[in-house]
Short mmCIF file of C-alpha atoms in Angstrom, two decimals:
data_model
loop_
_atom_site.label_atom_id
_atom_site.label_comp_id
_atom_site.label_asym_id
_atom_site.label_seq_id
_atom_site.Cartn_x
_atom_site.Cartn_y
_atom_site.Cartn_z
CA MET A 1 -40.51 18.33 -60.57
CA SER A 2 -41.88 20.75 -58.04
CA ASP A 3 -40.45 24.18 -57.70
CA GLY A 4 -40.46 23.86 -54.00
CA MET A 5 -38.06 21.49 -53.55
CA GLU A 6 -34.54 22.64 -52.42
CA ARG A 7 -31.58 20.83 -54.10
CA LEU A 8 -27.78 20.73 -53.13
CA LEU A 9 -24.47 20.16 -54.72
CA ILE A 10 -22.62 17.11 -53.51
CA ARG A 11 -19.40 15.60 -54.03
CA PHE A 12 -18.92 11.66 -53.37
CA GLN A 13 -15.56 10.39 -51.93
CA ASP A 14 -14.30 7.20 -50.48
CA GLU A 15 -13.09 6.65 -47.10
CA ASN A 16 -9.46 8.06 -47.79
CA GLY A 17 -10.44 11.07 -49.37
CA GLU A 18 -10.41 10.24 -52.92
CA VAL A 19 -12.86 12.65 -55.15
CA LEU A 20 -15.44 10.62 -57.45
CA GLY A 21 -16.41 12.56 -60.34
CA SER A 22 -17.55 16.28 -60.28
CA PRO A 23 -20.05 17.82 -57.81
CA PHE A 24 -23.10 16.26 -58.40
CA ASP A 25 -27.06 18.28 -57.97
CA VAL A 26 -29.43 16.59 -56.31
CA PRO A 27 -32.97 17.17 -54.65
CA LEU A 28 -32.66 16.95 -50.33
CA ASP A 29 -34.82 14.74 -50.17
CA ILE A 30 -33.12 12.37 -51.94
CA THR A 31 -32.62 8.63 -49.92
CA PRO A 32 -30.05 6.52 -49.50
CA ASP A 33 -31.56 4.13 -52.67
CA LYS A 34 -30.98 6.73 -54.87
CA LEU A 35 -27.80 7.92 -53.86
CA GLN A 36 -26.70 4.05 -54.50
CA LEU A 37 -27.57 4.19 -58.05
CA VAL A 38 -25.84 7.52 -58.54
CA CYS A 39 -22.84 6.34 -57.15
CA ASN A 40 -22.46 2.90 -58.58
CA ALA A 41 -23.04 4.53 -61.77
CA LEU A 42 -20.54 6.96 -61.77
CA LEU A 43 -18.09 3.99 -60.02
CA GLN A 44 -18.86 1.84 -63.25
CA LYS A 45 -18.31 -1.35 -61.44
CA GLU A 46 -19.73 -4.20 -63.69
CA GLU A 47 -21.24 -5.71 -60.11
CA PRO A 48 -22.91 -2.44 -58.24
CA VAL A 49 -21.91 -3.02 -54.46
CA PRO A 50 -24.06 -2.46 -51.33
CA LEU A 51 -22.72 1.26 -50.39
CA ALA A 52 -23.63 3.09 -47.03
CA PHE A 53 -23.53 6.88 -46.98
CA PHE A 54 -22.08 9.58 -44.49
CA ALA A 55 -22.95 13.32 -45.05
CA ARG A 56 -19.08 14.98 -44.44
CA GLY A 57 -17.89 11.95 -43.29
CA GLU A 58 -20.00 12.23 -40.20
CA VAL A 59 -23.84 11.43 -40.41
CA GLU A 60 -24.80 8.72 -42.01
CA VAL A 61 -27.90 9.12 -44.43
CA VAL A 62 -30.39 6.92 -43.33
CA SER A 63 -34.33 8.27 -44.41
CA SER A 64 -32.96 11.17 -46.85
CA LEU A 65 -30.36 13.63 -47.20
CA ALA A 66 -32.28 16.54 -45.81
CA SER A 67 -32.57 15.51 -42.03
CA CYS A 68 -28.58 15.18 -42.19
CA VAL A 69 -28.19 18.48 -43.45
CA LYS A 70 -30.44 19.50 -40.96
CA GLU A 71 -28.57 17.46 -37.95
CA LEU A 72 -24.88 18.91 -39.08
CA ASP A 73 -26.35 22.76 -39.72
CA PHE A 74 -24.96 22.59 -43.20
CA GLU A 75 -25.25 25.43 -45.38
CA THR A 76 -27.12 24.42 -48.74
CA GLU A 77 -24.75 26.86 -50.62
CA GLN A 78 -21.95 24.80 -50.45
CA VAL A 79 -20.96 21.31 -51.52
CA LEU A 80 -21.53 18.63 -49.50
CA PRO A 81 -19.01 15.76 -49.14
CA VAL A 82 -20.89 12.41 -49.21
CA VAL A 83 -18.57 9.40 -48.15
CA TYR A 84 -19.42 6.10 -49.61
CA GLN A 85 -18.65 3.17 -47.61
CA PRO A 86 -18.66 -0.31 -49.87
CA GLN A 87 -20.52 -2.66 -47.17
CA ALA A 88 -20.22 -6.74 -47.67
CA VAL A 89 -21.68 -8.34 -50.56
CA PHE A 90 -23.04 -11.35 -48.35
CA ARG A 91 -25.44 -11.28 -45.10
CA VAL A 92 -24.55 -13.43 -42.28
CA ARG A 93 -28.16 -14.16 -40.55
CA ALA A 94 -28.28 -14.18 -36.93
CA VAL A 95 -28.04 -17.42 -35.00
CA ALA A 96 -31.66 -18.27 -33.23
CA ARG A 97 -31.20 -21.36 -31.61
CA CYS A 98 -29.07 -23.80 -29.77
CA THR A 99 -28.50 -26.97 -32.23
CA SER A 100 -26.28 -29.23 -29.99
CA THR A 101 -25.15 -29.42 -26.79
CA LEU A 102 -21.39 -30.96 -26.69
CA GLN A 103 -20.20 -32.84 -23.69
CA GLY A 104 -17.22 -34.50 -23.04
CA HIS A 105 -15.02 -32.33 -21.07
CA THR A 106 -14.77 -32.34 -17.37
CA GLU A 107 -13.79 -28.88 -16.27
CA ALA A 108 -15.02 -25.61 -17.66
CA VAL A 109 -14.13 -24.79 -21.11
CA ILE A 110 -12.03 -21.98 -21.15
CA SER A 111 -11.48 -21.38 -25.25
CA THR A 112 -13.22 -22.42 -28.04
CA ALA A 113 -11.77 -21.37 -31.94
CA PHE A 114 -13.22 -22.28 -35.10
CA SER A 115 -10.34 -22.79 -37.95
CA PRO A 116 -10.25 -20.41 -40.82
CA THR A 117 -12.89 -21.98 -43.27
CA GLY A 118 -15.07 -22.96 -40.62
CA LYS A 119 -14.61 -26.79 -41.19
CA TYR A 120 -13.50 -27.56 -37.67
CA LEU A 121 -14.28 -26.58 -34.05
CA ALA A 122 -11.60 -26.88 -30.96
CA SER A 123 -12.22 -25.99 -27.47
CA GLY A 124 -9.59 -25.97 -24.91
CA SER A 125 -10.38 -26.70 -20.95
CA GLY A 126 -9.49 -26.93 -17.68
CA ASP A 127 -9.49 -30.83 -17.98
CA THR A 128 -5.86 -30.88 -19.60
CA THR A 129 -7.27 -31.75 -23.02
CA VAL A 130 -7.81 -30.29 -26.19
CA ARG A 131 -11.06 -31.23 -28.15
CA PHE A 132 -11.84 -31.29 -31.77
CA TRP A 133 -15.68 -31.50 -33.19
CA ASP A 134 -16.96 -32.62 -36.06
CA LEU A 135 -19.45 -29.82 -37.20
CA THR A 136 -21.84 -31.87 -40.01
CA THR A 137 -22.65 -34.05 -37.22
CA GLU A 138 -22.13 -31.64 -34.28
CA THR A 139 -20.48 -34.55 -32.40
CA PRO A 140 -16.91 -34.89 -30.75
CA HIS A 141 -14.31 -35.88 -32.79
CA HIS A 142 -11.19 -36.10 -31.11
CA THR A 143 -10.03 -35.46 -27.67
CA ALA A 144 -6.18 -35.01 -27.85
CA ARG A 145 -4.32 -35.16 -24.63
CA GLY A 146 -0.82 -34.02 -23.81
CA HIS A 147 -0.88 -31.27 -21.53
CA THR A 148 -0.44 -31.80 -17.60
CA HIS A 149 -2.43 -28.42 -16.76
CA TRP A 150 -5.12 -26.19 -17.68
CA VAL A 151 -5.14 -25.23 -21.45
CA LEU A 152 -5.24 -21.82 -21.48
CA SER A 153 -4.69 -20.39 -24.88
CA ILE A 154 -5.44 -22.24 -28.56
CA ALA A 155 -4.65 -20.52 -31.90
CA TRP A 156 -5.33 -22.47 -35.51
CA SER A 157 -2.81 -21.73 -38.21
CA PRO A 158 -3.84 -19.55 -40.64
CA ASP A 159 -3.79 -22.88 -43.23
CA GLY A 160 -6.34 -24.33 -41.22
CA LYS A 161 -3.80 -27.41 -40.38
CA LYS A 162 -2.62 -27.01 -37.33
CA LEU A 163 -3.68 -26.06 -33.84
CA ALA A 164 -1.43 -24.83 -31.36
CA SER A 165 -2.37 -25.06 -27.75
CA GLY A 166 -0.62 -23.58 -24.41
CA CYS A 167 -1.30 -24.55 -20.75
CA LYS A 168 -0.48 -23.28 -17.47
CA ASN A 169 2.03 -25.84 -17.13
CA SER A 170 3.95 -23.77 -19.86
CA GLN A 171 3.95 -25.98 -22.83
CA ILE A 172 2.55 -25.96 -26.33
CA CYS A 173 1.45 -28.75 -28.41
CA LEU A 174 0.64 -28.80 -31.74
CA TRP A 175 -2.00 -30.79 -33.29
CA ASP A 176 -3.49 -32.22 -36.31
CA PRO A 177 -7.26 -31.48 -36.73
CA VAL A 178 -8.10 -34.70 -38.82
CA THR A 179 -6.59 -37.15 -36.56
CA GLY A 180 -6.20 -35.50 -33.38
CA ALA A 181 -2.85 -36.22 -33.27
CA GLN A 182 0.15 -34.31 -32.15
CA ILE A 183 2.49 -33.09 -34.34
CA GLY A 184 6.09 -33.32 -33.03
CA LYS A 185 7.28 -32.75 -29.76
CA THR A 186 5.99 -30.47 -27.19
CA LEU A 187 7.55 -26.61 -27.15
CA ALA A 188 9.46 -26.14 -23.85
CA GLY A 189 10.70 -23.17 -22.91
CA HIS A 190 8.80 -21.14 -21.18
CA THR A 191 8.73 -20.96 -17.25
CA LYS A 192 5.49 -19.95 -16.31
CA TRP A 193 2.22 -20.01 -17.97
CA ILE A 194 1.05 -19.67 -21.56
CA THR A 195 -1.29 -16.57 -22.08
CA TRP A 196 -1.55 -16.01 -25.80
CA LEU A 197 -0.25 -17.82 -28.98
CA CYS A 198 -0.42 -16.71 -32.64
CA TRP A 199 0.69 -17.55 -36.10
CA GLU A 200 2.70 -15.83 -38.74
CA PRO A 201 0.49 -14.63 -41.38
CA LEU A 202 -0.30 -16.75 -44.27
CA HIS A 203 0.89 -14.11 -46.85
CA LEU A 204 4.51 -13.89 -45.24
CA ASN A 205 5.07 -17.63 -44.85
CA PRO A 206 2.43 -19.83 -46.66
CA GLU A 207 3.97 -22.87 -44.60
CA CYS A 208 2.90 -21.50 -42.03
CA ARG A 209 6.29 -22.28 -39.87
CA TYR A 210 6.13 -20.18 -36.92
CA LEU A 211 4.43 -19.15 -33.85
CA ALA A 212 4.74 -16.81 -31.51
CA SER A 213 3.65 -17.34 -27.52
CA SER A 214 3.94 -15.14 -24.80
CA SER A 215 3.93 -15.79 -21.60
CA LYS A 216 3.47 -14.96 -17.88
CA ASP A 217 7.43 -15.25 -17.60
CA GLY A 218 7.52 -11.74 -18.88
CA SER A 219 8.46 -13.27 -22.28
CA VAL A 220 7.97 -13.70 -25.70
CA ARG A 221 9.04 -16.44 -27.55
CA ILE A 222 9.00 -17.31 -31.36
CA TRP A 223 8.95 -21.23 -32.57
CA ASP A 224 9.93 -23.10 -35.45
CA THR A 225 6.99 -25.52 -35.45
CA VAL A 226 8.94 -27.73 -38.04
CA LEU A 227 12.01 -28.16 -36.12
CA GLY A 228 10.23 -27.89 -32.74
CA ARG A 229 12.33 -25.39 -31.12
CA CYS A 230 12.55 -22.12 -30.20
CA ASP A 231 13.80 -19.55 -32.59
CA LYS A 232 14.16 -16.23 -30.81
CA ILE A 233 13.07 -15.28 -27.25
CA LEU A 234 12.11 -11.63 -27.33
CA THR A 235 12.97 -9.84 -23.50
CA GLY A 236 12.04 -6.56 -22.18
CA HIS A 237 9.00 -6.54 -20.54
CA THR A 238 8.88 -6.37 -16.96
CA GLN A 239 5.86 -8.23 -16.05
CA SER A 240 3.77 -10.50 -17.19
CA VAL A 241 2.95 -10.27 -21.28
CA THR A 242 -0.98 -10.73 -21.65
CA CYS A 243 -1.17 -10.66 -25.56
CA VAL A 244 0.94 -11.18 -28.78
CA LYS A 245 -0.01 -10.17 -32.23
CA TRP A 246 1.74 -11.06 -35.49
CA GLY A 247 1.01 -8.38 -37.62
CA GLY A 248 0.59 -8.55 -41.04
CA ASP A 249 3.41 -6.07 -42.01
CA GLY A 250 6.34 -7.90 -40.17
CA LEU A 251 6.10 -6.69 -36.93
CA LEU A 252 5.41 -8.34 -33.45
CA TYR A 253 3.13 -6.31 -30.76
CA THR A 254 2.75 -7.27 -27.51
CA SER A 255 1.04 -6.28 -24.49
CA SER A 256 1.81 -6.59 -20.54
CA GLN A 257 1.02 -6.02 -17.29
CA ASP A 258 4.14 -3.56 -16.72
CA ARG A 259 1.39 -1.00 -18.38
CA THR A 260 3.34 -0.72 -21.39
CA VAL A 261 2.87 -2.21 -25.26
CA LYS A 262 5.58 -3.20 -27.10
CA VAL A 263 6.43 -3.09 -30.90
CA TRP A 264 9.17 -5.92 -32.27
CA ARG A 265 10.84 -6.67 -35.86
CA ALA A 266 9.59 -10.00 -36.01
CA LYS A 267 12.33 -11.02 -38.81
CA ASP A 268 15.27 -10.39 -36.10
CA GLY A 269 13.08 -9.82 -32.96
CA VAL A 270 14.71 -5.96 -32.24
CA GLN A 271 12.33 -4.05 -30.19
CA CYS A 272 11.08 -1.15 -32.13
CA ARG A 273 8.81 0.74 -29.61
CA THR A 274 7.45 1.37 -26.49
CA LEU A 275 3.65 2.78 -26.19
CA GLN A 276 3.14 4.22 -22.85
CA GLY A 277 -0.14 5.42 -21.45
CA HIS A 278 -2.07 3.37 -19.56
CA ALA A 279 -1.95 3.31 -15.59
CA HIS A 280 -2.62 -0.30 -15.35
CA TRP A 281 -2.23 -3.99 -16.93
CA VAL A 282 -2.83 -3.94 -20.52
CA ASN A 283 -5.23 -7.05 -20.68
CA THR A 284 -5.63 -7.43 -24.62
CA LEU A 285 -4.73 -5.95 -28.33
CA ALA A 286 -6.43 -6.27 -31.42
CA LEU A 287 -5.24 -5.64 -34.68
CA SER A 288 -7.51 -3.92 -37.56
CA THR A 289 -6.22 -6.60 -39.81
CA ASP A 290 -7.14 -9.55 -37.34
CA TYR A 291 -9.67 -10.97 -39.16
CA VAL A 292 -8.15 -11.15 -42.69
CA LEU A 293 -5.15 -12.50 -40.67
CA ARG A 294 -7.19 -15.08 -39.47
CA THR A 295 -8.88 -16.14 -42.37
CA GLY A 296 -6.08 -16.26 -44.76
CA ALA A 297 -6.91 -17.30 -48.17
CA PHE A 298 -10.31 -17.98 -47.56
CA GLU A 299 -12.87 -15.68 -48.45
CA PRO A 300 -16.19 -15.64 -46.55
CA ALA A 301 -17.89 -14.28 -49.63
CA THR A 302 -17.53 -17.27 -51.20
CA ALA A 303 -18.35 -19.86 -48.20
CA THR A 304 -20.53 -23.04 -49.12
CA VAL A 305 -22.96 -24.66 -46.58
CA ASN A 306 -20.28 -27.29 -45.71
CA PRO A 307 -17.34 -26.03 -45.26
CA GLN A 308 -14.17 -27.17 -47.10
CA ASP A 309 -10.59 -26.91 -46.58
CA VAL A 310 -9.21 -24.03 -49.04
CA THR A 311 -7.04 -25.93 -52.03
CA GLY A 312 -3.91 -24.43 -53.94
CA SER A 313 -0.26 -24.74 -53.76
CA LEU A 314 1.03 -22.51 -51.64
CA GLU A 315 2.15 -20.12 -53.94
CA GLN A 316 -1.74 -19.43 -55.14
CA LEU A 317 -2.50 -19.58 -51.47
CA LYS A 318 0.05 -17.08 -50.46
CA GLU A 319 -0.92 -15.00 -53.45
CA LYS A 320 -4.46 -15.17 -52.42
CA ALA A 321 -3.80 -14.13 -49.09
CA LEU A 322 -2.19 -11.30 -49.83
CA GLN A 323 -4.39 -9.60 -51.95
CA ARG A 324 -7.15 -10.10 -49.19
CA TYR A 325 -4.79 -8.21 -46.87
CA ASN A 326 -3.83 -5.33 -49.32
CA LYS A 327 -7.61 -4.83 -49.68
CA VAL A 328 -8.36 -4.95 -46.02
CA ARG A 329 -5.42 -2.93 -45.03
CA GLY A 330 -5.48 -0.35 -47.59
CA SER A 331 -2.95 2.34 -48.29
CA ALA A 332 -2.58 3.16 -44.20
CA PRO A 333 -0.78 0.69 -42.16
CA GLU A 334 -2.28 -1.36 -39.75
CA ARG A 335 -3.91 -0.03 -36.43
CA LEU A 336 -3.69 -1.69 -33.00
CA VAL A 337 -5.91 -0.93 -30.06
CA SER A 338 -4.81 -2.12 -26.62
CA GLY A 339 -7.40 -2.28 -23.44
CA SER A 340 -6.38 -2.33 -19.79
CA ASP A 341 -7.45 -2.73 -16.24
CA ASP A 342 -7.40 0.93 -16.21
CA PHE A 343 -10.95 1.05 -17.94
CA THR A 344 -9.89 2.74 -20.99
CA LEU A 345 -8.65 1.81 -24.39
CA PHE A 346 -5.62 3.55 -26.67
CA LEU A 347 -5.96 3.45 -30.37
CA TRP A 348 -2.35 3.35 -32.03
CA ASN A 349 -0.50 3.41 -35.22
CA PRO A 350 2.39 1.76 -34.10
CA ALA A 351 4.33 1.20 -37.58
CA GLN A 352 4.88 5.27 -37.37
CA ASP A 353 4.13 6.68 -33.88
CA LYS A 354 4.79 5.93 -30.70
CA LYS A 355 1.38 8.73 -29.65
CA PRO A 356 -1.81 7.24 -29.52
CA LEU A 357 -4.67 8.38 -31.76
CA ALA A 358 -7.28 8.69 -29.54
CA ARG A 359 -7.73 7.67 -26.03
CA LEU A 360 -11.03 5.43 -25.90
CA THR A 361 -12.78 6.12 -22.18
CA GLY A 362 -16.26 5.39 -21.06
CA HIS A 363 -16.13 2.13 -19.46
CA SER A 364 -16.46 2.23 -15.67
CA ALA A 365 -14.51 -1.15 -15.08
CA LEU A 366 -11.97 -3.08 -16.60
CA VAL A 367 -11.60 -3.44 -20.19
CA ASN A 368 -11.38 -7.34 -21.09
CA GLU A 369 -11.32 -8.01 -24.63
CA VAL A 370 -11.20 -5.72 -27.99
CA LEU A 371 -12.08 -6.82 -31.44
CA PHE A 372 -12.09 -5.21 -34.76
CA SER A 373 -14.89 -5.76 -37.12
CA PRO A 374 -13.88 -7.99 -40.20
CA ASP A 375 -14.17 -4.67 -42.30
CA THR A 376 -11.87 -2.67 -39.92
CA ARG A 377 -14.51 0.39 -39.45
CA LEU A 378 -15.30 -0.45 -36.39
CA LEU A 379 -14.43 -1.53 -33.02
CA ALA A 380 -16.18 -3.42 -30.14
CA SER A 381 -15.04 -3.35 -26.39
CA ALA A 382 -16.23 -5.88 -23.88
CA SER A 383 -16.01 -5.08 -20.16
CA PHE A 384 -16.86 -5.90 -16.37
CA ASP A 385 -19.16 -3.16 -16.20
CA LYS A 386 -21.50 -5.46 -18.25
CA CYS A 387 -21.83 -3.37 -21.27
CA ILE A 388 -20.23 -3.76 -24.70
CA LYS A 389 -19.13 -0.25 -26.30
CA ILE A 390 -18.64 0.45 -30.17
CA TRP A 391 -16.26 2.75 -31.56
CA ASP A 392 -14.92 4.32 -34.95
CA GLY A 393 -12.40 1.83 -35.64
CA ARG A 394 -10.45 4.88 -38.05
CA THR A 395 -10.62 7.58 -35.64
CA GLY A 396 -11.43 5.71 -32.36
CA LYS A 397 -15.18 8.04 -31.78
CA TYR A 398 -17.57 6.82 -29.35
CA LEU A 399 -20.72 5.47 -31.26
CA MET A 400 -22.81 3.32 -28.89
CA SER A 401 -23.23 0.95 -26.36
CA LEU A 402 -24.85 -2.11 -25.96
CA ARG A 403 -26.63 -2.49 -22.82
CA GLY A 404 -28.51 -5.82 -21.60
CA HIS A 405 -26.13 -8.15 -19.93
CA VAL A 406 -26.70 -8.46 -16.27
CA GLY A 407 -23.14 -9.89 -15.69
CA SER A 408 -19.44 -9.07 -16.90
CA VAL A 409 -18.90 -9.52 -20.44
CA TYR A 410 -16.27 -11.80 -21.06
CA GLN A 411 -15.58 -12.30 -24.73
CA VAL A 412 -17.40 -11.15 -28.43
CA ALA A 413 -16.93 -12.52 -31.70
CA TRP A 414 -18.58 -10.27 -35.08
CA SER A 415 -20.27 -12.06 -37.86
CA ALA A 416 -18.14 -11.92 -40.94
CA ASP A 417 -19.92 -9.43 -42.57
CA SER A 418 -19.37 -7.24 -39.43
CA ARG A 419 -22.80 -6.20 -39.06
CA LEU A 420 -23.81 -8.88 -35.96
CA LEU A 421 -21.67 -9.08 -32.90
CA VAL A 422 -22.00 -12.02 -30.68
CA SER A 423 -21.23 -11.44 -26.76
CA GLY A 424 -20.99 -14.19 -23.92
CA SER A 425 -20.80 -13.15 -20.62
CA SER A 426 -21.09 -14.49 -16.45
CA ASP A 427 -24.84 -14.20 -16.66
CA SER A 428 -24.97 -17.45 -18.84
CA THR A 429 -26.71 -15.97 -21.71
CA LEU A 430 -25.17 -15.28 -25.21
CA LYS A 431 -26.66 -12.19 -26.86
CA VAL A 432 -26.50 -11.69 -30.66
CA TRP A 433 -26.72 -7.63 -31.34
CA ASP A 434 -27.45 -5.84 -34.46
CA ILE A 435 -25.00 -2.90 -34.71
CA LYS A 436 -27.10 -0.85 -37.31
CA THR A 437 -29.55 -0.16 -34.88
CA GLY A 438 -27.47 -0.94 -31.63
CA LYS A 439 -30.56 -3.37 -30.58
CA LEU A 440 -30.25 -6.53 -29.12
CA ASN A 441 -31.24 -9.15 -32.13
CA MET A 442 -31.24 -12.74 -30.42
CA ASP A 443 -31.09 -13.22 -26.14
CA LEU A 444 -29.96 -16.93 -25.92
CA PRO A 445 -30.17 -18.56 -22.60
CA GLY A 446 -29.01 -22.03 -22.47
CA HIS A 447 -25.73 -22.21 -20.45
CA ALA A 448 -26.25 -23.08 -16.80
CA ASP A 449 -23.46 -20.86 -15.87
CA GLU A 450 -21.08 -18.23 -17.12
CA VAL A 451 -20.13 -18.42 -20.78
CA TYR A 452 -15.87 -18.11 -21.01
CA ALA A 453 -15.55 -18.30 -24.65
CA VAL A 454 -17.52 -17.55 -28.13
CA ASP A 455 -16.63 -17.53 -31.73
CA TRP A 456 -18.52 -17.06 -34.72
CA SER A 457 -17.24 -19.53 -37.71
CA PRO A 458 -15.85 -16.92 -40.69
CA ASP A 459 -18.11 -18.81 -42.84
CA GLY A 460 -21.18 -17.48 -40.77
CA GLN A 461 -22.91 -20.92 -40.66
CA ARG A 462 -22.61 -21.29 -36.75
CA VAL A 463 -21.51 -19.63 -33.15
CA ALA A 464 -19.95 -21.92 -30.92
CA SER A 465 -20.08 -21.04 -27.10
CA GLY A 466 -18.32 -23.01 -23.88
CA GLY A 467 -18.15 -21.87 -20.27
CA LYS A 468 -18.01 -23.18 -17.12
CA ASP A 469 -20.82 -25.48 -17.10
CA LYS A 470 -18.48 -27.65 -19.58
CA CYS A 471 -20.48 -27.81 -22.20
CA LEU A 472 -20.11 -26.60 -25.75
CA ARG A 473 -22.66 -25.28 -27.20
CA ILE A 474 -23.37 -24.98 -31.24
CA TRP A 475 -25.90 -21.88 -32.45
CA ARG A 476 -27.29 -21.84 -35.91
CA ARG A 477 -30.07 -20.30 -37.73
#
């Protein structure tokens, strides 16, 4: 040990500020690998997990602690708090090639979504059909006919047994992915087209019985899909409702063109609060718990190469989904972010406060989509200004811009390990971004026209994309 090397006292703490052990004396040139050994020894886990370290919770330790101390201009006499963040134990590899081009739709593909385990893929199109695709052979499986107008929105129930689709003729249909047949009767009641669909979370009701829909007619309806009728109508918005999210703590969140976001109690449909601040239409919402609510009882870390449905009794599924939800949610309530035509985003803590936590500015055109990463630490926003911005999912602090698209960015999707992001754009390409470096990982040309819809399967195996060229493309490693 050379005498010349400076030393420093550090104190490990987790993201919630809980201190781990007592302050520790380390050399300034300590690397993240060594920090990991020390930290995992203090954590005393049977299986050590990969960790990322942040000096004072702000600057990530990449090469050594010394560069962070320099950047923070930190006095080495004091104790430096080092925040450790557990990373995903598994790695999703970037998709690199198009393995199939699936033809069949006769109009543009408007939406595409993988089921919660990644076993099934569905797409909704302007040709009024919903199609299910067989992922083992990458061929068309079923064509579901029943709508009379463009299918604008599709949503998988979190148990993966039903798909709901809403069309421009204000009707909602439910489908069985195994047979492609319609379940029950068409749900009618909205007077204008359906903008968004969202199921009740699995850990609140393992039967996946209730479905929420928002519409251009300014109302939100909650449907009982077993009885096939409308259970509640939530009115209060004065213009088109653009998005509805069903939170894991029993609240519904809706965004509207009346420039507000409203919070409702799901069990009785009472309006809890109105979140104001946007100066133009609110287009989109994202919940920090979106990913865990979407995947329900399925754990991406345990995914197999050929995806299976999650098995077990309703009680077991509920328990598993609840454990996963609580782990992701942590001690604080879920956070909500809203994106708008006024070029900005707001980060809210909607269960407790009607004032925003942060206003996220920087886009120079309307914000089309926002999405929390599966581990809830990051936030991606896609905009018509051709770039994607990444923000801190807790504070809303701006982190970086991903530039490379030469057209509007329509949709983005995170990989299950939160390390990669894929984006689809009107420039006809998909791009895979490495979030750690902020660099382009893969450029995926192949579509003949604008790419409207993109999704990354929760098991990490595939990316599906669809758009104006009527084709669905499947991308793999």
